[in-house]
Amino acid sequence: MERVTGIRWYAALRSCFPILTWLPRYNLTWLKMDLIAGLTVGLTAVPQALAYAEVAGLPVQYGLYSAFMGGFIYCVFGTSKDITLGPTAIMSLLCSAYIGGDPVFAVVLTLLCGVIQAGMALLRLGFLLDFISYPVIKGFTCAAAVTIGFGQVKNILGLKEIPQQFFLQVYYTFHKIPEARAGDVILGLCCLFFLVMLTLMKNSLGSSEDEAPFLTRSARRLVWSLATIRNVLVVIAATAVAYSAEVTGHHFFSLTGKTAKGLPPFKAPPLSETVANGTVITFSDIMKDLGGGLAVIPLMGVLESIAIAKAFASKNNYRIDANQELFAIGLTNIMGSFVSAYPVTGSFGRTAVNSQTGVCSPTGGIVTGVIVLLSLAFLMPLFFYIPKASLAAIIICAVSPMIDFRVPVQLWRVKRLDLLPFLVTFVVSFWEVQYGILGGVVVSGFMLLYIVARPKVKVSDHGVLLLELDSGLNFPVTEHLSRLVYKHALHASPPRCLVLDCSHVSSIDFTVVHELTELLKQIELRGVSMTFAGLKPSVLKVLLTADLPGFRHTDRVEEALQLLTSINHYEQQF
């Protein structure tokens, strides 16, 4: 008995701390692969974090503040070996709409997101994500990619004072093209060209383990590795060019500028803020200003991360625990708020690099976190000279694969009506991202409710009318079912007996029982009968308990049809 209890306790402990599942099997081979993968992802994460902070409207160091905590927390609490948590393009865009470039608002938002996500995990509310359909997700990601990508054109051109709102951004970007700085344009285009070329090379090579007739294995592996860390190469080269220009007294490029030095202090997140004029913004004021972001950002963060985790779990033949993933993300955000991070989620690009490099466990995330911490500790002064155009090029190349032109075609081929939530989300997201998501969810919800309220009912004549329901009997269906019965049976001349095939009905509620009572009364008044066929035990129990007048049922539809056909024939003779 004690042994059984001990096994149960250990199973519960492993459920809460998934590290206990794989740590006993850890070995030197895994350590080698995790070190390589963590180093590769770290070299990718540093420039991306700097760039995504720009998207969020925050100083670049906040991208690095957000990029290391996930590796340490997720190693203990996560269930995917591949996923990496940190700042992403979509999450940065969402945050920018609510924090207004204020680091205090960003940190408070991180704390509240973490609390909400961890609370959802403890209450096992992950099912709420199921109400965000695939067309809504793709509409949002495509619109976000366009918004983020075009938002970086101003940095490629070296333009100043461009509004954040998308439509105004488009107008003023084109309006101010004559003010473009030649140095930024040339450097930005060169960075874009270099990134695109390396991306194409990597795609043509595929995995570093594949064979290629035109390259040796070692040369192939070298090219693949260089292509993987292309963001780092671009930042280093662009920074060297910008630094050379600055020390010779030429200011050709728009630079990142002054950044905070060293590691962020580990302290409780600020719950209020005093602005320059002495006004105190309280915690309740911050919450009011964040508004809908407290719903949109936690949900989208979890949705993005779990979708990525599921995709790579399926690819690499293992399973994840969605509620545990929810808790890991929530705890990462809670702890991240203590080091001035803004909200994070799973990154598809960095997760793909992690998986392709052969990571064996979440330990790779610790290596990535250490790389980010070393960058914060020793490289911050050099970040002053990073050209904004190079970071803009990195962001544009990172988000461009998110624009998937195949999605509308696929939706058109499979189910054309699904284009509606996709288009609503896509179009409205250019106005306000949160309204785009909300609009898509509402449209999808109405489509789902219509299907529930108007199920397909096959009406056929076998001498007796047969109604075949293809889904459950719930209260929105009652009016539709009554109209069909009146139209095809009671208002027919003469009135018809009918069989209701309930083979696909698994549940029934009080509204349906009440409506069936009224229908049976009307059927008896007209001298015909209705038989229920194929009732499941749970539904039959409810109907028997309701004591419906004139209720009759049979297990088989064929038996009901034969019975009522013989009754009809007998009545016609007499």
Coordinates of C-alpha atoms in Angstrom, one line a residue:
M1 CA 0.0 0.0 0.0
E2 CA 2.8 2.4 0.9
R3 CA 4.6 1.6 -2.3
V4 CA 1.4 2.4 -4.4
T5 CA 1.0 5.7 -2.5
G6 CA 4.7 6.5 -3.2
I7 CA 4.3 5.8 -6.9
R8 CA 1.3 8.1 -7.0
W9 CA 3.1 10.8 -5.2
Y10 CA 6.1 10.5 -7.6
A11 CA 3.7 10.6 -10.6
A12 CA 2.1 13.7 -9.3
L13 CA 5.5 15.3 -8.7
R14 CA 6.6 14.5 -12.2
S15 CA 3.4 16.0 -13.5
C16 CA 4.2 19.3 -11.7
F17 CA 7.9 19.2 -12.4
P18 CA 8.4 17.6 -15.9
I19 CA 12.2 17.9 -15.4
L20 CA 12.0 14.7 -13.3
T21 CA 10.8 12.8 -16.3
W22 CA 14.0 13.3 -18.5
L23 CA 16.7 14.3 -16.0
P24 CA 17.4 10.7 -14.7
R25 CA 18.1 9.7 -18.4
Y26 CA 20.4 12.7 -19.1
N27 CA 23.8 11.8 -20.5
L28 CA 26.9 13.4 -22.1
T29 CA 25.6 13.0 -25.6
W30 CA 22.5 15.0 -24.7
L31 CA 24.7 17.6 -23.0
K32 CA 26.8 18.0 -26.2
M33 CA 23.8 18.4 -28.4
D34 CA 22.1 20.8 -26.0
L35 CA 25.2 23.0 -25.8
I36 CA 25.4 23.3 -29.6
A37 CA 21.7 24.0 -29.9
G38 CA 21.6 26.4 -27.0
L39 CA 24.6 28.3 -28.4
T40 CA 23.1 28.5 -31.9
V41 CA 19.7 29.7 -30.6
G42 CA 21.4 32.2 -28.3
L43 CA 23.3 33.8 -31.2
T44 CA 19.9 34.0 -32.9
A45 CA 18.1 35.3 -29.9
V46 CA 20.3 38.3 -29.1
P47 CA 19.9 40.3 -32.3
Q48 CA 16.2 39.3 -32.5
A49 CA 15.5 40.4 -29.0
L50 CA 17.1 43.8 -29.8
A51 CA 15.0 44.1 -32.9
Y52 CA 11.7 43.0 -31.3
A53 CA 12.1 45.6 -28.5
E54 CA 12.0 48.2 -31.3
V55 CA 8.7 46.7 -32.4
A56 CA 7.3 47.0 -28.9
G57 CA 8.4 50.6 -28.7
L58 CA 10.9 50.0 -25.9
P59 CA 14.6 50.6 -25.5
V60 CA 16.5 47.7 -27.0
Q61 CA 17.9 46.4 -23.7
Y62 CA 14.3 45.4 -22.7
G63 CA 14.4 42.8 -25.5
L64 CA 17.4 41.1 -23.8
Y65 CA 15.8 41.5 -20.4
S66 CA 12.9 39.4 -21.8
A67 CA 15.0 36.8 -23.5
F68 CA 16.7 34.8 -20.7
M69 CA 14.2 34.0 -18.0
G70 CA 12.2 31.6 -20.2
G71 CA 15.2 29.3 -20.6
F72 CA 15.7 28.7 -16.9
I73 CA 12.0 28.4 -15.9
Y74 CA 10.9 26.3 -18.9
C75 CA 13.7 23.8 -18.2
V76 CA 12.0 22.8 -15.0
F77 CA 8.3 23.2 -15.8
G78 CA 8.0 22.8 -19.6
T79 CA 7.0 19.6 -21.4
S80 CA 8.6 20.3 -24.9
K81 CA 12.2 19.7 -25.6
D82 CA 12.2 22.0 -28.6
I83 CA 10.4 25.2 -27.7
T84 CA 12.2 28.4 -26.7
L85 CA 10.4 31.2 -24.8
G86 CA 11.2 34.9 -25.4
P87 CA 10.2 38.0 -27.2
T88 CA 8.5 37.5 -30.6
A89 CA 7.3 39.8 -33.4
I90 CA 3.6 39.2 -32.8
M91 CA 3.8 39.6 -29.0
S92 CA 5.9 42.8 -29.4
L93 CA 3.3 44.2 -31.8
L94 CA 0.5 43.4 -29.4
C95 CA 2.3 45.0 -26.5
S96 CA 3.1 48.1 -28.4
A97 CA -0.6 48.8 -28.7
Y98 CA -1.1 49.0 -24.9
I99 CA 2.1 50.0 -23.2
G100 CA 2.8 53.2 -25.3
G101 CA 6.5 52.8 -25.0
D102 CA 6.5 53.0 -21.2
P103 CA 8.7 50.3 -19.6
V104 CA 6.7 50.5 -16.3
F105 CA 3.5 49.6 -18.2
A106 CA 5.4 46.8 -20.0
V107 CA 6.6 45.3 -16.7
V108 CA 3.2 45.5 -15.0
L109 CA 1.6 43.9 -18.1
T110 CA 4.1 41.1 -17.9
L111 CA 3.2 40.4 -14.2
L112 CA -0.5 40.5 -14.9
C113 CA -0.2 38.3 -18.0
G114 CA 1.8 35.7 -15.9
V115 CA -0.8 35.7 -13.1
I116 CA -3.7 35.3 -15.6
Q117 CA -1.9 32.5 -17.5
A118 CA -0.8 30.6 -14.3
G119 CA -4.4 31.0 -12.9
M120 CA -5.8 29.6 -16.1
A121 CA -3.5 26.6 -15.8
L122 CA -4.4 26.0 -12.2
L123 CA -8.1 26.2 -13.1
R124 CA -7.5 24.1 -16.2
L125 CA -9.0 26.7 -18.5
G126 CA -6.8 25.9 -21.5
F127 CA -10.0 24.8 -23.4
L128 CA -10.8 28.4 -23.9
L129 CA -8.1 28.5 -26.6
D130 CA -10.2 26.1 -28.7
F131 CA -12.6 28.9 -29.4
I132 CA -10.0 30.7 -31.5
S133 CA -10.3 29.0 -34.9
Y134 CA -7.5 28.4 -37.4
P135 CA -8.8 31.0 -39.9
V136 CA -8.8 33.6 -37.1
I137 CA -5.2 32.7 -36.2
K138 CA -4.0 32.8 -39.8
G139 CA -5.8 36.1 -40.5
F140 CA -4.2 37.6 -37.4
T141 CA -0.7 36.4 -38.2
C142 CA -0.8 37.5 -41.8
A143 CA -2.0 41.0 -40.8
A144 CA 0.6 41.2 -38.0
A145 CA 3.3 40.2 -40.4
V146 CA 2.3 43.0 -42.9
T147 CA 2.0 45.5 -40.0
I148 CA 5.3 44.6 -38.4
G149 CA 7.1 44.4 -41.7
F150 CA 5.9 47.7 -43.1
G151 CA 6.5 49.3 -39.7
Q152 CA 10.2 48.7 -40.2
V153 CA 10.4 50.4 -43.6
K154 CA 10.8 53.8 -41.8
N155 CA 14.0 52.5 -40.3
I156 CA 15.3 51.1 -43.6
L157 CA 14.7 54.6 -45.0
G158 CA 16.0 56.4 -41.9
L159 CA 12.7 58.4 -41.5
K160 CA 11.7 60.1 -38.2
E161 CA 8.4 61.0 -36.6
I162 CA 6.3 58.3 -38.3
P163 CA 3.0 57.5 -36.4
Q164 CA 2.3 54.0 -35.0
Q165 CA -1.2 53.6 -36.4
F166 CA -0.9 51.5 -39.6
F167 CA -2.9 53.6 -42.1
L168 CA -1.2 56.8 -40.9
Q169 CA 2.1 55.0 -41.0
V170 CA 1.6 54.0 -44.6
Y171 CA 0.6 57.6 -45.6
Y172 CA 3.5 59.4 -43.8
T173 CA 6.1 56.8 -44.9
F174 CA 5.3 57.5 -48.6
H175 CA 4.9 61.2 -47.9
K176 CA 8.4 61.5 -46.3
I177 CA 10.3 59.3 -48.8
P178 CA 12.2 62.5 -50.1
E179 CA 13.6 62.8 -46.6
A180 CA 15.2 59.3 -46.7
R181 CA 18.8 59.0 -45.6
A182 CA 21.1 57.5 -48.3
G183 CA 23.3 55.7 -45.7
D184 CA 20.4 53.9 -44.0
V185 CA 18.8 52.9 -47.3
I186 CA 22.0 51.4 -48.7
L187 CA 22.9 49.6 -45.5
G188 CA 19.3 48.4 -45.0
L189 CA 19.1 47.0 -48.5
C190 CA 22.5 45.3 -48.2
C191 CA 21.4 43.7 -45.0
L192 CA 18.2 42.5 -46.6
F193 CA 20.0 41.1 -49.6
F194 CA 22.5 39.3 -47.3
L195 CA 19.8 37.8 -45.1
V196 CA 17.7 36.7 -48.1
M197 CA 20.7 35.0 -49.8
L198 CA 21.6 33.1 -46.6
T199 CA 18.0 32.1 -46.1
L200 CA 17.8 30.7 -49.6
M201 CA 21.1 28.9 -49.1
K202 CA 19.9 27.3 -45.9
N203 CA 16.6 26.3 -47.5
S204 CA 18.4 24.7 -50.5
L205 CA 20.7 22.8 -48.1
G206 CA 18.0 21.7 -45.8
S207 CA 19.3 19.8 -42.7
S208 CA 23.1 19.9 -42.1
E209 CA 23.0 16.1 -42.2
D210 CA 21.7 15.8 -45.7
E211 CA 23.9 15.0 -48.7
A212 CA 24.7 17.3 -51.5
P213 CA 26.8 16.5 -54.6
F214 CA 28.3 20.0 -54.9
L215 CA 29.6 20.3 -51.3
T216 CA 31.5 18.1 -49.0
R217 CA 29.8 17.2 -45.7
S218 CA 32.0 19.6 -43.6
A219 CA 31.5 22.5 -46.1
R220 CA 27.8 21.9 -46.2
R221 CA 27.7 21.9 -42.4
L222 CA 29.7 25.1 -42.2
V223 CA 27.4 26.9 -44.7
W224 CA 24.3 25.7 -42.9
S225 CA 25.7 26.9 -39.5
L226 CA 26.6 30.3 -41.0
A227 CA 23.1 30.6 -42.5
T228 CA 21.5 29.7 -39.1
I229 CA 23.4 32.6 -37.3
R230 CA 22.8 35.0 -40.2
N231 CA 21.2 37.6 -37.9
V232 CA 24.4 37.8 -35.8
L233 CA 26.6 38.1 -38.8
V234 CA 24.4 40.9 -40.2
V235 CA 24.4 42.8 -36.8
I236 CA 28.2 42.4 -36.4
A237 CA 29.0 43.5 -40.0
A238 CA 26.6 46.5 -39.8
T239 CA 27.8 47.6 -36.4
A240 CA 31.4 47.4 -37.7
V241 CA 30.5 49.6 -40.6
A242 CA 28.6 52.1 -38.5
Y243 CA 31.4 52.2 -35.8
S244 CA 34.0 52.9 -38.5
A245 CA 31.9 55.8 -39.9
E246 CA 31.3 57.3 -36.4
V247 CA 34.9 57.3 -35.3
T248 CA 35.9 59.1 -38.6
G249 CA 33.3 61.7 -37.9
H250 CA 30.7 60.7 -40.5
H251 CA 27.1 60.2 -39.3
F252 CA 25.7 58.2 -42.2
F253 CA 23.4 55.9 -40.2
S254 CA 20.6 56.1 -37.6
L255 CA 22.0 54.2 -34.6
T256 CA 20.3 52.4 -31.7
G257 CA 21.8 54.9 -29.3
K258 CA 22.5 54.8 -25.6
T259 CA 21.5 51.6 -23.7
A260 CA 21.5 50.7 -20.1
K261 CA 24.6 48.9 -19.0
G262 CA 24.8 45.5 -17.3
L263 CA 22.3 43.0 -16.0
P264 CA 18.8 44.2 -14.9
P265 CA 18.3 44.4 -11.1
F266 CA 16.2 41.6 -9.7
K267 CA 13.4 43.5 -7.9
A268 CA 9.7 43.5 -7.4
P269 CA 7.9 44.9 -10.4
P270 CA 6.8 48.6 -10.0
L271 CA 3.0 48.9 -9.4
S272 CA 2.9 52.6 -9.9
E273 CA 4.8 55.3 -11.7
T274 CA 5.6 59.0 -11.2
V275 CA 5.8 60.9 -14.5
A276 CA 8.0 63.9 -15.2
N277 CA 5.5 66.5 -14.1
G278 CA 5.1 64.8 -10.7
T279 CA 1.8 63.0 -11.4
V280 CA 1.5 59.6 -9.8
I281 CA -0.1 56.9 -12.0
T282 CA -1.5 54.2 -9.6
F283 CA -1.8 50.5 -10.2
S284 CA -5.5 50.8 -10.9
D285 CA -4.8 53.5 -13.5
I286 CA -2.3 51.3 -15.2
M287 CA -4.8 48.4 -15.3
K288 CA -7.5 50.7 -16.8
D289 CA -5.0 51.8 -19.5
L290 CA -4.0 48.3 -20.3
G291 CA -7.7 47.4 -20.6
G292 CA -8.4 44.7 -23.2
G293 CA -4.7 43.9 -23.4
L294 CA -5.2 41.9 -20.1
A295 CA -7.4 39.5 -22.1
V296 CA -5.8 39.6 -25.6
I297 CA -2.1 39.3 -24.7
P298 CA -2.3 36.4 -22.3
L299 CA -4.5 34.4 -24.6
M300 CA -2.5 35.1 -27.7
G301 CA 0.7 34.4 -25.9
V302 CA -0.5 31.0 -24.8
L303 CA -2.1 30.2 -28.1
E304 CA 1.1 30.9 -30.0
S305 CA 3.3 29.0 -27.7
I306 CA 1.1 25.9 -27.4
A307 CA 0.5 25.8 -31.1
I308 CA 4.3 25.8 -31.7
A309 CA 4.9 23.2 -29.0
K310 CA 2.2 20.9 -30.5
A311 CA 3.6 21.2 -34.0
F312 CA 7.2 20.2 -32.9
A313 CA 5.9 17.5 -30.6
S314 CA 4.1 15.9 -33.5
K315 CA 7.1 16.3 -35.8
N316 CA 9.5 14.7 -33.2
N317 CA 7.1 12.0 -31.9
Y318 CA 6.4 13.1 -28.3
R319 CA 3.5 14.6 -26.4
I320 CA 3.1 17.8 -24.4
D321 CA 0.7 18.7 -21.6
A322 CA -1.2 21.9 -22.6
N323 CA -2.0 22.9 -19.0
Q324 CA 1.5 22.4 -17.9
E325 CA 2.7 24.5 -20.9
L326 CA 0.2 27.2 -19.8
F327 CA 1.7 27.2 -16.3
A328 CA 5.3 27.3 -17.5
I329 CA 4.5 30.4 -19.7
G330 CA 2.7 32.1 -16.8
L331 CA 5.5 31.5 -14.3
T332 CA 8.0 32.7 -16.9
N333 CA 6.1 36.0 -17.2
I334 CA 5.7 36.3 -13.5
M335 CA 9.4 35.9 -12.9
G336 CA 10.3 37.9 -15.9
S337 CA 8.5 40.9 -14.4
F338 CA 11.2 40.9 -11.6
V339 CA 13.9 41.5 -14.2
S340 CA 12.0 44.2 -16.2
A341 CA 10.9 41.9 -19.0
Y342 CA 7.9 42.5 -21.3
P343 CA 5.5 39.5 -22.1
V344 CA 7.0 36.5 -23.8
T345 CA 5.8 33.5 -25.6
G346 CA 7.1 30.6 -27.8
S347 CA 9.1 31.7 -30.9
F348 CA 8.6 29.6 -34.0
G349 CA 11.8 30.7 -35.7
R350 CA 14.1 30.0 -32.7
T351 CA 12.2 26.8 -31.9
A352 CA 12.8 25.6 -35.5
V353 CA 16.5 26.4 -35.1
N354 CA 16.6 24.5 -31.8
S355 CA 15.0 21.5 -33.3
Q356 CA 17.1 21.4 -36.4
T357 CA 20.3 21.7 -34.4
G358 CA 19.4 18.5 -32.6
V359 CA 18.4 19.7 -29.1
C360 CA 17.8 16.7 -26.8
S361 CA 16.2 18.4 -23.7
P362 CA 15.0 21.8 -22.4
T363 CA 18.6 22.2 -21.1
G364 CA 19.4 24.0 -24.3
G365 CA 17.3 26.9 -23.0
I366 CA 19.6 27.4 -20.1
V367 CA 22.6 27.8 -22.5
T368 CA 20.6 30.3 -24.5
G369 CA 19.8 32.2 -21.3
V370 CA 23.5 32.3 -20.4
I371 CA 24.4 33.7 -23.8
V372 CA 21.9 36.5 -23.4
L373 CA 23.1 37.3 -19.8
L374 CA 26.7 37.4 -21.1
S375 CA 25.6 39.9 -23.8
L376 CA 23.9 42.1 -21.2
A377 CA 27.0 41.9 -18.9
F378 CA 29.7 42.7 -21.4
L379 CA 28.4 43.9 -24.8
M380 CA 25.8 46.6 -24.0
P381 CA 28.2 49.5 -24.7
L382 CA 28.7 48.1 -28.3
F383 CA 24.9 48.0 -28.9
F384 CA 25.1 51.8 -29.1
Y385 CA 26.5 51.5 -32.6
I386 CA 24.0 49.0 -34.0
P387 CA 22.3 50.6 -37.0
K388 CA 18.5 50.6 -36.8
A389 CA 18.4 49.7 -40.5
S390 CA 20.1 46.3 -39.8
L391 CA 17.6 45.5 -37.0
A392 CA 14.8 46.5 -39.4
A393 CA 16.1 44.1 -42.0
I394 CA 16.2 41.2 -39.4
I395 CA 12.6 41.9 -38.4
I396 CA 11.4 42.0 -42.0
C397 CA 13.0 38.7 -42.9
A398 CA 11.7 37.1 -39.7
V399 CA 8.1 38.0 -40.3
S400 CA 7.9 37.6 -44.1
P401 CA 7.3 33.8 -43.9
M402 CA 4.2 34.5 -41.7
I403 CA 2.5 35.9 -44.8
D404 CA 1.1 32.7 -46.3
F405 CA -0.7 33.3 -49.6
R406 CA -1.8 29.6 -49.7
V407 CA -4.2 30.0 -46.7
P408 CA -7.0 31.8 -48.6
V409 CA -6.8 29.3 -51.4
Q410 CA -6.9 26.3 -49.0
L411 CA -9.9 27.8 -47.2
W412 CA -11.7 28.4 -50.5
R413 CA -11.2 24.8 -51.5
V414 CA -12.1 23.2 -48.1
K415 CA -14.9 25.5 -46.9
R416 CA -15.5 28.8 -48.4
L417 CA -17.4 30.2 -45.5
D418 CA -14.2 30.0 -43.4
L419 CA -12.9 32.8 -45.5
L420 CA -15.3 35.2 -43.6
P421 CA -13.6 35.1 -40.2
F422 CA -10.2 35.1 -41.9
L423 CA -10.9 38.2 -43.9
V424 CA -12.6 40.0 -40.9
T425 CA -9.6 39.3 -38.7
F426 CA -7.1 40.2 -41.5
V427 CA -8.8 43.5 -42.4
V428 CA -9.8 44.8 -38.9
S429 CA -6.3 43.9 -37.5
F430 CA -4.9 46.8 -39.6
W431 CA -7.0 49.2 -37.6
E432 CA -6.6 47.6 -34.1
V433 CA -5.0 44.2 -33.6
Q434 CA -7.2 43.3 -30.6
Y435 CA -10.4 44.2 -32.5
G436 CA -9.3 42.1 -35.4
I437 CA -8.9 39.0 -33.2
L438 CA -12.2 39.8 -31.4
G439 CA -14.0 40.3 -34.7
G440 CA -12.8 37.0 -36.0
V441 CA -13.7 35.1 -32.9
V442 CA -17.2 36.7 -32.9
V443 CA -17.8 35.8 -36.5
S444 CA -16.5 32.2 -35.9
G445 CA -18.8 32.0 -32.9
F446 CA -21.9 33.0 -34.9
M447 CA -21.0 30.5 -37.5
L448 CA -20.7 27.8 -34.9
L449 CA -24.0 28.8 -33.2
Y450 CA -25.8 28.7 -36.6
I451 CA -24.6 25.2 -37.1
V452 CA -25.8 24.2 -33.7
A453 CA -29.2 26.0 -34.1
R454 CA -29.7 24.7 -37.7
P455 CA -28.4 21.2 -38.0
K456 CA -28.9 19.3 -41.2
V457 CA -32.1 17.2 -41.1
K458 CA -32.7 14.7 -43.8
V459 CA -36.4 14.4 -44.6
S460 CA -37.5 11.2 -46.5
D461 CA -40.8 9.5 -47.3
H462 CA -41.1 5.8 -46.7
G463 CA -44.9 5.8 -46.5
V464 CA -44.1 7.3 -43.2
L465 CA -42.1 10.5 -42.8
L466 CA -38.6 10.0 -41.6
L467 CA -36.6 12.8 -40.0
E468 CA -32.8 12.1 -39.6
L469 CA -30.9 14.5 -37.3
D470 CA -27.2 14.7 -37.9
S471 CA -26.3 16.3 -34.5
G472 CA -27.6 16.8 -30.9
L473 CA -30.9 18.1 -29.7
N474 CA -30.3 21.3 -27.8
F475 CA -32.5 24.3 -27.1
P476 CA -31.5 26.3 -30.2
V477 CA -32.8 23.4 -32.4
T478 CA -36.3 23.3 -31.0
E479 CA -37.9 25.9 -33.2
H480 CA -36.3 24.5 -36.3
L481 CA -37.4 21.0 -35.5
S482 CA -41.0 22.1 -34.8
R483 CA -41.2 23.9 -38.1
L484 CA -40.1 20.8 -40.0
V485 CA -42.6 18.6 -38.1
Y486 CA -45.5 21.0 -38.8
K487 CA -44.5 21.6 -42.4
H488 CA -44.0 17.9 -43.5
A489 CA -46.3 16.0 -41.2
L490 CA -49.0 18.0 -39.4
H491 CA -49.8 20.4 -42.1
A492 CA -49.7 17.8 -44.8
S493 CA -52.9 16.5 -46.3
P494 CA -53.7 14.1 -44.7
P495 CA -51.4 14.4 -41.6
R496 CA -48.5 12.0 -41.6
C497 CA -47.1 9.7 -39.0
L498 CA -43.4 10.2 -38.5
V499 CA -40.2 8.6 -37.2
L500 CA -37.5 10.8 -35.5
D501 CA -34.1 9.1 -36.0
C502 CA -32.1 10.1 -32.9
S503 CA -29.1 7.9 -33.6
H504 CA -26.7 10.9 -33.5
V505 CA -28.4 12.6 -30.5
S506 CA -26.2 12.2 -27.4
S507 CA -27.8 14.8 -25.1
I508 CA -31.0 16.6 -24.5
D509 CA -32.1 19.5 -22.4
F510 CA -35.3 20.7 -20.7
T511 CA -36.3 23.1 -23.5
V512 CA -36.3 20.3 -26.0
V513 CA -38.3 18.1 -23.6
H514 CA -40.9 20.8 -23.3
E515 CA -41.2 21.4 -27.0
L516 CA -41.5 17.6 -27.6
T517 CA -44.4 17.5 -25.1
E518 CA -46.2 20.2 -27.1
L519 CA -45.5 18.4 -30.4
L520 CA -46.8 15.1 -29.1
K521 CA -50.0 16.8 -28.0
Q522 CA -50.5 18.3 -31.5
I523 CA -49.7 15.0 -33.1
E524 CA -52.3 13.1 -31.0
L525 CA -55.0 15.8 -31.8
R526 CA -54.4 15.1 -35.5
G527 CA -54.8 11.4 -35.1
V528 CA -51.2 10.5 -36.1
S529 CA -48.2 9.3 -34.1
M530 CA -44.5 9.9 -33.7
T531 CA -41.9 7.2 -32.8
F532 CA -38.4 7.9 -31.6
A533 CA -35.8 5.5 -33.0
G534 CA -32.2 4.8 -32.0
L535 CA -32.3 6.6 -28.7
K536 CA -29.1 6.4 -26.6
P537 CA -29.6 5.2 -23.0
S538 CA -28.8 8.6 -21.5
V539 CA -31.4 10.3 -23.7
L540 CA -33.9 7.6 -23.3
K541 CA -33.6 7.9 -19.5
V542 CA -34.4 11.6 -19.7
L543 CA -37.4 11.1 -21.9
L544 CA -38.8 8.4 -19.7
T545 CA -38.3 10.5 -16.6
A546 CA -40.2 13.4 -18.4
D547 CA -43.2 11.1 -18.9
L548 CA -44.1 12.5 -22.3
P549 CA -47.8 11.9 -23.4
G550 CA -48.0 9.3 -26.1
F551 CA -44.2 8.6 -26.0
R552 CA -43.2 5.6 -28.0
H553 CA -39.7 4.4 -29.0
T554 CA -37.8 1.6 -30.6
D555 CA -34.2 0.6 -31.0
R556 CA -34.3 0.4 -34.8
V557 CA -35.5 2.9 -37.4
E558 CA -36.6 0.0 -39.7
E559 CA -38.9 -1.4 -37.0
A560 CA -40.5 2.0 -36.4
L561 CA -41.1 2.5 -40.1
Q562 CA -42.7 -1.0 -40.5
L563 CA -44.9 -0.4 -37.4
L564 CA -46.2 3.0 -38.5
T565 CA -46.6 1.9 -42.1
S566 CA -48.8 -1.0 -41.0
I567 CA -50.8 1.3 -38.7
N568 CA -51.4 3.7 -41.7
H569 CA -52.4 0.9 -43.9
Y570 CA -54.9 -0.4 -41.3
E571 CA -56.4 3.1 -40.8
Q572 CA -56.8 3.6 -44.6
Q573 CA -58.8 0.3 -44.8
F574 CA -61.2 1.3 -42.0

